[in-house]
PDB file of C-alpha atoms and ligand atoms in Angstrom:
ATOM      1  CA  MET A  13     176.437  41.509 209.034  1.00 74.00           C
ATOM      2  CA  HIS A  14     174.018  39.357 211.291  1.00 80.00           C
ATOM      3  CA  PRO A  15     175.881  36.082 212.200  1.00 81.00           C
ATOM      4  CA  HIS A  16     172.804  34.414 210.619  1.00 87.00           C
ATOM      5  CA  LEU A  17     172.136  36.460 207.765  1.00 89.00           C
ATOM      6  CA  LYS A  18     174.749  34.518 205.517  1.00 87.00           C
ATOM      7  CA  TYR A  19     172.913  31.414 206.818  1.00 91.00           C
ATOM      8  CA  LEU A  20     169.361  33.082 205.388  1.00 93.00           C
ATOM      9  CA  ILE A  21     171.101  34.039 202.240  1.00 93.00           C
ATOM     10  CA  GLU A  22     172.149  30.793 201.661  1.00 93.00           C
ATOM     11  CA  LEU A  23     168.485  29.518 202.710  1.00 95.00           C
ATOM     12  CA  GLN A  24     167.131  32.101 200.377  1.00 95.00           C
ATOM     13  CA  ALA A  25     168.865  30.766 197.041  1.00 94.00           C
ATOM     14  CA  VAL A  26     168.180  27.264 197.780  1.00 95.00           C
ATOM     15  CA  ASP A  27     164.480  28.099 198.175  1.00 95.00           C
ATOM     16  CA  LEU A  28     164.544  29.825 195.010  1.00 95.00           C
ATOM     17  CA  ARG A  29     166.168  26.810 193.496  1.00 96.00           C
ATOM     18  CA  LEU A  30     163.133  24.409 195.357  1.00 96.00           C
ATOM     19  CA  ILE A  31     160.452  26.564 193.633  1.00 95.00           C
ATOM     20  CA  GLU A  32     162.018  26.900 190.427  1.00 96.00           C
ATOM     21  CA  ILE A  33     162.511  22.651 190.504  1.00 97.00           C
ATOM     22  CA  ARG A  34     158.995  22.515 191.823  1.00 96.00           C
ATOM     23  CA  GLU A  35     157.959  24.155 189.224  1.00 95.00           C
ATOM     24  CA  ARG A  36     159.634  22.094 186.387  1.00 95.00           C
ATOM     25  CA  VAL A  37     158.417  18.830 188.300  1.00 95.00           C
ATOM     26  CA  SER A  38     154.933  19.998 188.255  1.00 95.00           C
ATOM     27  CA  ARG A  39     154.541  20.404 184.701  1.00 95.00           C
ATOM     28  CA  PHE A  40     155.570  16.736 183.617  1.00 95.00           C
ATOM     29  CA  PRO A  41     152.146  15.671 184.249  1.00 95.00           C
ATOM     30  CA  LYS A  42     150.387  18.203 181.801  1.00 96.00           C
ATOM     31  CA  ARG A  43     153.544  17.619 179.096  1.00 95.00           C
ATOM     32  CA  LEU A  44     152.833  13.813 179.283  1.00 95.00           C
ATOM     33  CA  ALA A  45     149.290  14.225 178.967  1.00 97.00           C
ATOM     34  CA  GLU A  46     149.731  16.795 175.821  1.00 97.00           C
ATOM     35  CA  LEU A  47     151.544  14.075 174.303  1.00 96.00           C
ATOM     36  CA  GLU A  48     149.149  10.889 174.964  1.00 96.00           C
ATOM     37  CA  ALA A  49     146.143  13.384 173.504  1.00 97.00           C
ATOM     38  CA  ARG A  50     148.567  13.516 170.473  1.00 96.00           C
ATOM     39  CA  VAL A  51     148.743   9.902 170.285  1.00 97.00           C
ATOM     40  CA  ALA A  52     145.202   9.189 171.058  1.00 97.00           C
ATOM     41  CA  SER A  53     144.060  12.065 168.403  1.00 97.00           C
ATOM     42  CA  ALA A  54     145.752  10.395 165.800  1.00 96.00           C
ATOM     43  CA  ARG A  55     144.368   6.989 166.716  1.00 97.00           C
ATOM     44  CA  GLN A  56     141.210   8.563 166.953  1.00 97.00           C
ATOM     45  CA  GLN A  57     141.504   9.313 162.883  1.00 95.00           C
ATOM     46  CA  ILE A  58     141.936   5.488 162.551  1.00 96.00           C
ATOM     47  CA  THR A  59     138.705   4.932 164.169  1.00 96.00           C
ATOM     48  CA  THR A  60     137.181   7.453 162.394  1.00 96.00           C
ATOM     49  CA  ALA A  61     138.158   6.812 158.782  1.00 95.00           C
ATOM     50  CA  LYS A  62     137.054   3.000 159.726  1.00 96.00           C
ATOM     51  CA  GLU A  63     133.704   3.465 160.663  1.00 96.00           C
ATOM     52  CA  ALA A  64     133.353   6.173 157.663  1.00 94.00           C
ATOM     53  CA  LEU A  65     134.399   2.912 155.382  1.00 95.00           C
ATOM     54  CA  THR A  66     132.133   0.517 157.415  1.00 95.00           C
ATOM     55  CA  GLY A  67     129.698   2.765 156.915  1.00 94.00           C
ATOM     56  CA  SER A  68     130.086   3.132 152.792  1.00 93.00           C
ATOM     57  CA  LEU A  69     130.380  -0.904 152.641  1.00 94.00           C
ATOM     58  CA  LYS A  70     127.426  -0.762 154.367  1.00 94.00           C
ATOM     59  CA  ASP A  71     125.326   1.728 152.113  1.00 93.00           C
ATOM     60  CA  ARG A  72     126.919  -0.442 149.175  1.00 94.00           C
ATOM     61  CA  LYS A  73     124.984  -3.372 150.190  1.00 95.00           C
ATOM     62  CA  THR A  74     121.914  -1.393 150.531  1.00 95.00           C
ATOM     63  CA  PHE A  75     122.156   0.226 147.039  1.00 95.00           C
ATOM     64  CA  GLU A  76     123.005  -3.097 145.120  1.00 96.00           C
ATOM     65  CA  MET A  77     119.627  -4.637 146.574  1.00 96.00           C
ATOM     66  CA  ASP A  78     118.084  -1.505 145.550  1.00 96.00           C
ATOM     67  CA  VAL A  79     119.623  -1.922 142.202  1.00 96.00           C
ATOM     68  CA  GLU A  80     118.362  -5.334 142.471  1.00 97.00           C
ATOM     69  CA  GLN A  81     115.050  -4.784 143.055  1.00 97.00           C
ATOM     70  CA  TRP A  82     114.169  -2.208 140.590  1.00 96.00           C
ATOM     71  CA  LYS A  83     115.528  -4.284 138.096  1.00 96.00           C
ATOM     72  CA  GLU A  84     113.574  -6.987 138.994  1.00 97.00           C
ATOM     73  CA  ARG A  85     110.415  -5.044 139.327  1.00 96.00           C
ATOM     74  CA  ALA A  86     110.804  -3.762 135.457  1.00 95.00           C
ATOM     75  CA  LYS A  87     111.125  -7.206 134.578  1.00 95.00           C
ATOM     76  CA  LYS A  88     108.154  -8.317 136.045  1.00 95.00           C
ATOM     77  CA  TYR A  89     106.041  -5.312 134.497  1.00 94.00           C
ATOM     78  CA  ARG A  90     107.307  -6.014 131.145  1.00 92.00           C
ATOM     79  CA  GLY A  91     106.501  -9.480 131.388  1.00 92.00           C
ATOM     80  CA  GLN A  92     103.091  -8.685 132.356  1.00 91.00           C
ATOM     81  CA  SER A  93     102.995  -6.155 129.263  1.00 86.00           C
ATOM     82  CA  SER A  94     101.871  -9.267 126.877  1.00 86.00           C
ATOM     83  CA  GLU A  95      98.592  -9.482 129.370  1.00 89.00           C
ATOM     84  CA  VAL A  96      97.237  -6.223 129.515  1.00 87.00           C
ATOM     85  CA  LYS A  97      94.203  -5.831 127.682  1.00 89.00           C
ATOM     86  CA  SER A  98      93.225  -1.943 127.641  1.00 93.00           C
ATOM     87  CA  ASN A  99      95.196   0.720 125.942  1.00 92.00           C
ATOM     88  CA  GLU A 100      94.796   2.862 129.212  1.00 92.00           C
ATOM     89  CA  ALA A 101      96.134  -0.055 131.083  1.00 92.00           C
ATOM     90  CA  TYR A 102      99.406  -0.592 128.767  1.00 93.00           C
ATOM     91  CA  LYS A 103     100.507   2.843 128.808  1.00 93.00           C
ATOM     92  CA  ALA A 104     100.157   2.810 132.853  1.00 93.00           C
ATOM     93  CA  LEU A 105     102.647  -0.076 132.828  1.00 93.00           C
ATOM     94  CA  LEU A 106     104.990   1.154 130.618  1.00 94.00           C
ATOM     95  CA  HIS A 107     104.726   4.036 132.861  1.00 95.00           C
ATOM     96  CA  GLU A 108     105.948   1.712 135.724  1.00 94.00           C
ATOM     97  CA  ILE A 109     108.342   0.270 133.649  1.00 95.00           C
ATOM     98  CA  ALA A 110     110.105   3.797 132.617  1.00 96.00           C
ATOM     99  CA  ASN A 111     110.059   4.366 136.401  1.00 96.00           C
ATOM    100  CA  ALA A 112     111.343   1.163 137.788  1.00 96.00           C
ATOM    101  CA  GLU A 113     114.126   1.414 135.070  1.00 96.00           C
ATOM    102  CA  ASP A 114     114.965   5.073 136.064  1.00 97.00           C
ATOM    103  CA  GLU A 115     115.173   4.273 140.127  1.00 96.00           C
ATOM    104  CA  ALA A 116     117.481   1.104 138.940  1.00 96.00           C
ATOM    105  CA  ALA A 117     119.633   3.501 137.210  1.00 96.00           C
ATOM    106  CA  LYS A 118     119.762   6.096 140.193  1.00 96.00           C
ATOM    107  CA  ALA A 119     120.059   3.223 142.577  1.00 95.00           C
ATOM    108  CA  GLU A 120     123.269   2.435 140.403  1.00 96.00           C
ATOM    109  CA  ASP A 121     124.823   5.761 140.558  1.00 96.00           C
ATOM    110  CA  ARG A 122     124.107   5.905 144.103  1.00 94.00           C
ATOM    111  CA  LEU A 123     126.076   2.678 144.354  1.00 95.00           C
ATOM    112  CA  LEU A 124     128.892   3.690 142.428  1.00 95.00           C
ATOM    113  CA  ASP A 125     129.170   6.933 144.383  1.00 93.00           C
ATOM    114  CA  ARG A 126     129.641   4.717 147.510  1.00 92.00           C
ATOM    115  CA  MET A 127     132.314   2.196 145.542  1.00 94.00           C
ATOM    116  CA  MET A 128     134.329   5.397 144.914  1.00 94.00           C
ATOM    117  CA  ALA A 129     133.766   6.697 148.569  1.00 92.00           C
ATOM    118  CA  GLY A 130     134.658   3.128 149.663  1.00 93.00           C
ATOM    119  CA  GLU A 131     138.043   3.510 147.713  1.00 94.00           C
ATOM    120  CA  ASP A 132     138.737   6.903 149.387  1.00 94.00           C
ATOM    121  CA  TYR A 133     137.978   5.504 153.290  1.00 95.00           C
ATOM    122  CA  GLU A 134     140.106   2.868 152.476  1.00 96.00           C
ATOM    123  CA  ARG A 135     143.013   5.307 151.710  1.00 96.00           C
ATOM    124  CA  GLN A 136     142.123   7.527 154.715  1.00 95.00           C
ATOM    125  CA  VAL A 137     142.357   4.344 156.895  1.00 96.00           C
ATOM    126  CA  LYS A 138     145.732   3.614 155.693  1.00 97.00           C
ATOM    127  CA  ALA A 139     146.979   6.949 155.964  1.00 96.00           C
ATOM    128  CA  ALA A 140     145.827   7.540 159.236  1.00 96.00           C
ATOM    129  CA  GLU A 141     147.725   4.119 160.113  1.00 97.00           C
ATOM    130  CA  ALA A 142     150.972   5.425 158.845  1.00 97.00           C
ATOM    131  CA  ALA A 143     150.427   8.447 160.593  1.00 96.00           C
ATOM    132  CA  VAL A 144     149.689   7.003 163.853  1.00 97.00           C
ATOM    133  CA  LYS A 145     153.292   5.049 163.535  1.00 97.00           C
ATOM    134  CA  ASP A 146     154.925   8.560 162.718  1.00 97.00           C
ATOM    135  CA  VAL A 147     153.173  10.085 165.613  1.00 97.00           C
ATOM    136  CA  GLU A 148     153.955   7.143 168.117  1.00 97.00           C
ATOM    137  CA  ALA A 149     157.574   6.864 167.216  1.00 97.00           C
ATOM    138  CA  VAL A 150     157.993  11.026 167.878  1.00 97.00           C
ATOM    139  CA  ALA A 151     155.780  10.385 170.952  1.00 97.00           C
ATOM    140  CA  ASN A 152     158.042   7.490 172.303  1.00 97.00           C
ATOM    141  CA  THR A 153     161.160   9.609 171.856  1.00 97.00           C
ATOM    142  CA  GLU A 154     159.448  12.604 173.754  1.00 97.00           C
ATOM    143  CA  ARG A 155     158.238   9.980 176.311  1.00 96.00           C
ATOM    144  CA  ARG A 156     161.968   8.806 177.189  1.00 97.00           C
ATOM    145  CA  ALA A 157     163.092  12.774 177.041  1.00 97.00           C
ATOM    146  CA  ILE A 158     160.744  13.485 179.537  1.00 96.00           C
ATOM    147  CA  GLN A 159     161.362  10.802 181.742  1.00 96.00           C
ATOM    148  CA  ALA A 160     164.944  11.450 182.232  1.00 97.00           C
ATOM    149  CA  GLU A 161     164.072  15.207 182.766  1.00 96.00           C
ATOM    150  CA  TYR A 162     161.938  14.059 185.416  1.00 96.00           C
ATOM    151  CA  ASN A 163     164.422  11.605 186.711  1.00 96.00           C
ATOM    152  CA  ALA A 164     166.948  14.612 186.544  1.00 97.00           C
ATOM    153  CA  ALA A 165     164.718  17.072 188.335  1.00 97.00           C
ATOM    154  CA  GLN A 166     163.867  14.180 191.210  1.00 96.00           C
ATOM    155  CA  LYS A 167     167.544  14.575 191.819  1.00 97.00           C
ATOM    156  CA  GLU A 168     167.920  17.824 191.732  1.00 97.00           C
ATOM    157  CA  LEU A 169     165.011  18.032 193.903  1.00 97.00           C
ATOM    158  CA  THR A 170     166.369  15.635 196.685  1.00 97.00           C
ATOM    159  CA  ALA A 171     169.981  17.480 196.486  1.00 97.00           C
ATOM    160  CA  ALA A 172     167.772  21.072 196.960  1.00 96.00           C
ATOM    161  CA  GLU A 173     165.958  19.536 199.726  1.00 96.00           C
ATOM    162  CA  ALA A 174     169.124  18.505 201.740  1.00 96.00           C
ATOM    163  CA  ALA A 175     171.062  21.326 200.979  1.00 94.00           C
ATOM    164  CA  ARG A 176     168.200  23.108 202.256  1.00 95.00           C
ATOM    165  CA  ALA A 177     167.915  21.131 205.343  1.00 95.00           C
ATOM    166  CA  ALA A 178     171.597  21.984 206.030  1.00 93.00           C
ATOM    167  CA  ALA A 179     171.086  25.523 205.761  1.00 92.00           C
ATOM    168  CA  VAL A 180     167.877  25.333 208.083  1.00 94.00           C
ATOM    169  CA  ALA A 181     170.204  23.791 210.807  1.00 94.00           C
ATOM    170  CA  ALA A 182     172.708  26.635 210.807  1.00 91.00           C
ATOM    171  CA  VAL A 183     169.753  28.954 211.990  1.00 92.00           C
ATOM    172  CA  PRO A 184     167.781  29.242 215.055  1.00 94.00           C
ATOM    173  CA  GLU A 185     164.240  28.006 214.992  1.00 94.00           C
ATOM    174  CA  ASP A 186     162.601  31.409 215.772  1.00 94.00           C
ATOM    175  CA  LEU A 187     164.805  33.061 212.823  1.00 94.00           C
ATOM    176  CA  VAL A 188     163.701  30.289 210.541  1.00 96.00           C
ATOM    177  CA  ASP A 189     159.999  30.954 211.409  1.00 96.00           C
ATOM    178  CA  HIS A 190     160.254  34.373 211.139  1.00 96.00           C
ATOM    179  CA  TYR A 191     162.023  34.281 207.511  1.00 96.00           C
ATOM    180  CA  GLU A 192     159.047  31.662 206.098  1.00 96.00           C
ATOM    181  CA  ARG A 193     156.417  34.038 207.336  1.00 96.00           C
ATOM    182  CA  ILE A 194     157.932  36.518 205.013  1.00 96.00           C
ATOM    183  CA  ALA A 195     158.393  34.156 202.425  1.00 96.00           C
ATOM    184  CA  LYS A 196     154.812  32.964 202.570  1.00 95.00           C
ATOM    185  CA  ARG A 197     153.627  36.311 202.022  1.00 94.00           C
ATOM    186  CA  HIS A 198     156.037  37.307 199.171  1.00 94.00           C
ATOM    187  CA  GLY A 199     156.174  34.251 196.823  1.00 91.00           C
ATOM    188  CA  GLY A 200     159.276  32.523 198.687  1.00 93.00           C
ATOM    189  CA  ILE A 201     161.485  35.767 198.673  1.00 95.00           C
ATOM    190  CA  ALA A 202     161.571  36.712 202.217  1.00 97.00           C
ATOM    191  CA  LEU A 203     165.225  38.594 201.857  1.00 96.00           C
ATOM    192  CA  ALA A 204     165.932  41.791 199.786  1.00 96.00           C
ATOM    193  CA  GLU A 205     169.517  43.005 198.429  1.00 95.00           C
ATOM    194  CA  ILE A 206     170.083  46.795 198.823  1.00 94.00           C
ATOM    195  CA  ARG A 207     170.360  47.696 195.311  1.00 93.00           C
ATOM    196  CA  GLY A 208     171.567  51.559 194.969  1.00 90.00           C
ATOM    197  CA  GLU A 209     169.985  53.062 197.536  1.00 92.00           C
ATOM    198  CA  GLY A 210     166.674  50.601 197.504  1.00 95.00           C
ATOM    199  CA  CYS A 211     165.101  47.637 198.496  1.00 96.00           C
ATOM    200  CA  GLY A 212     166.349  44.698 195.258  1.00 95.00           C
ATOM    201  CA  GLN A 213     162.940  43.106 195.598  1.00 95.00           C
ATOM    202  CA  CYS A 214     160.179  46.028 195.857  1.00 95.00           C
ATOM    203  CA  GLY A 215     162.494  49.287 194.878  1.00 95.00           C
ATOM    204  CA  VAL A 216     161.265  51.151 197.553  1.00 96.00           C
ATOM    205  CA  HIS A 217     164.309  53.707 198.718  1.00 96.00           C
ATOM    206  CA  ILE A 218     165.862  52.760 201.904  1.00 95.00           C
ATOM    207  CA  ARG A 219     166.868  55.330 204.410  1.00 94.00           C
ATOM    208  CA  PRO A 220     170.831  56.412 204.022  1.00 93.00           C
ATOM    209  CA  HIS A 221     171.141  55.409 208.137  1.00 93.00           C
ATOM    210  CA  VAL A 222     170.046  51.490 207.475  1.00 93.00           C
ATOM    211  CA  ILE A 223     172.185  51.159 204.415  1.00 91.00           C
ATOM    212  CA  GLN A 224     175.370  52.713 206.402  1.00 91.00           C
ATOM    213  CA  LEU A 225     174.255  50.136 209.500  1.00 90.00           C
ATOM    214  CA  LEU A 226     174.109  47.188 206.979  1.00 89.00           C
ATOM    215  CA  GLN A 227     177.362  47.907 205.531  1.00 87.00           C
ATOM    216  CA  ARG A 228     179.189  48.010 208.905  1.00 86.00           C
ATOM    217  CA  ASP A 229     181.179  44.657 209.645  1.00 80.00           C
ATOM    218  CA  GLY A 230     180.263  44.602 213.450  1.00 82.00           C
ATOM    219  CA  ASN A 231     176.516  45.080 212.924  1.00 84.00           C
ATOM    220  CA  GLU A 232     174.486  42.285 214.413  1.00 85.00           C
ATOM    221  CA  GLU A 233     170.896  43.880 213.572  1.00 88.00           C
ATOM    222  CA  PHE A 234     168.148  42.879 211.282  1.00 92.00           C
ATOM    223  CA  PHE A 235     166.450  45.508 208.968  1.00 94.00           C
ATOM    224  CA  HIS A 236     163.605  44.651 207.090  1.00 95.00           C
ATOM    225  CA  CYS A 237     162.003  46.668 204.003  1.00 96.00           C
ATOM    226  CA  GLU A 238     159.500  49.080 205.570  1.00 94.00           C
ATOM    227  CA  THR A 239     157.519  48.559 202.288  1.00 95.00           C
ATOM    228  CA  CYS A 240     157.725  44.935 201.650  1.00 95.00           C
ATOM    229  CA  THR A 241     158.964  43.751 205.086  1.00 95.00           C
ATOM    230  CA  ARG A 242     162.002  41.325 203.598  1.00 96.00           C
ATOM    231  CA  ILE A 243     164.976  41.140 205.419  1.00 96.00           C
ATOM    232  CA  LEU A 244     167.640  43.365 203.701  1.00 95.00           C
ATOM    233  CA  TYR A 245     171.246  42.611 203.212  1.00 93.00           C
ATOM    234  CA  TYR A 246     174.095  44.082 202.078  1.00 89.00           C
ATOM    235  CA  ALA A 247     175.720  41.896 199.255  1.00 83.00           C
ATOM    236  CA  ASN A 248     179.126  43.353 198.590  1.00 68.00           C
ATOM    237  CA  HIS A 249     180.554  43.061 201.849  1.00 52.00           C
ATOM    238  CA  SER A 250     182.194  40.507 204.172  1.00 44.00           C
ATOM    239  CA  VAL A 251     179.823  37.566 203.043  1.00 42.00           C
ATOM    240  CA  THR A 252     182.365  34.487 201.909  1.00 41.00           C
ATOM    241  CA  GLN A 253     180.645  34.404 198.314  1.00 42.00           C
ATOM    242  CA  SER A 254     179.381  30.381 197.910  1.00 45.00           C
ATOM    243  CA  PRO A 255     177.639  29.582 194.841  1.00 45.00           C
ATOM    244  CA  GLU A 256     174.563  29.808 196.922  1.00 46.00           C
ATOM    245  CA  SER A 257     174.906  33.289 198.088  1.00 44.00           C
ATOM    246  CA  ALA A 258     176.192  34.711 194.830  1.00 44.00           C
ATOM    247  CA  ALA A 259     172.801  32.768 193.442  1.00 46.00           C
ATOM    248  CA  ALA A 260     170.827  34.896 196.171  1.00 45.00           C
ATOM    249  CA  SER A 261     172.625  38.082 195.418  1.00 45.00           C
ATOM    250  CA  ALA A 262     171.388  37.540 191.930  1.00 45.00           C
ATOM    251  CA  LEU A 263     167.765  37.961 192.626  1.00 47.00           C
ATOM    252  CA  GLY A 264     167.630  41.269 194.161  1.00 45.00           C
ATOM    253  CA  THR A 265     165.231  43.525 193.112  1.00 41.00           C
ATOM    254  CA  PRO A 266     164.402  47.178 193.499  1.00 42.00           C
ATOM    255  CA  ALA A 267     163.659  49.834 196.424  1.00 45.00           C
ATOM    256  CA  THR A 268     163.575  51.265 199.926  1.00 44.00           C
ATOM    257  CA  PRO A 269     164.281  50.597 203.107  1.00 46.00           C
ATOM    258  CA  THR A 270     162.606  49.209 205.951  1.00 45.00           C
ATOM    259  CA  HIS A 271     163.507  48.887 209.323  1.00 47.00           C
ATOM    260  CA  GLU A 272     165.083  46.359 212.186  1.00 44.00           C
ATOM    261  CA  SER A 273     164.001  44.029 213.988  1.00 42.00           C
TER     262      SER A 273
HETATM  263 ZN1  LIG B   9     160.986  45.925 200.004  1.00 84.17          ZN
END
């Protein structure tokens, strides 16, 4: 194996860890926003119920006044009945009285309806207030949990960044550049383990000759997958298996050979 390859394998392992951690970290704002949206929506229910209650109280005042006015009017007409001269006029007045009483009754129905609705809205306000308390209690617990997870992820991130710096330091700069160029094109994965007779990443078949060379202990050449261009390595050999390199070998995917660089 090329002497630098094992550091690249470690670099790959730490890079994959970084990708995973950064992805996790990037989800926190959305998770928090979802949580706050839930609380806001519960609070909005209170506002909505209170507005409905206020509206029904206003309606109540209006309908109370309607009832008063129609009753007043009926009373006024009745008071006029003794002064009416003609039969026609008397009939017309009776009609007005009946109409006013009818309107007063209708207004009373509307008033009753609003009073019942008002009780309903009061219940809704109380229910919404209770619901907000529950939602907030749950949200507080979740917020603390998310915060703790976030802190832990930040720690992991710092540790992984330090591990990366150490791995990078062990490899010549131009090789790191080469590695990073490939990684950039391939979702952060620049290395491909040989799996069976194929590239562990793209699955393409690798020429037996290349595999043979990669298996050779004294080999100091780099080979690339001809299809995905990733740097090939053969895991089951003289590499001391650090946890990182073990993790790196766990990543491999399929396919075929490439070429030396
Ligand atoms: Zn490949």
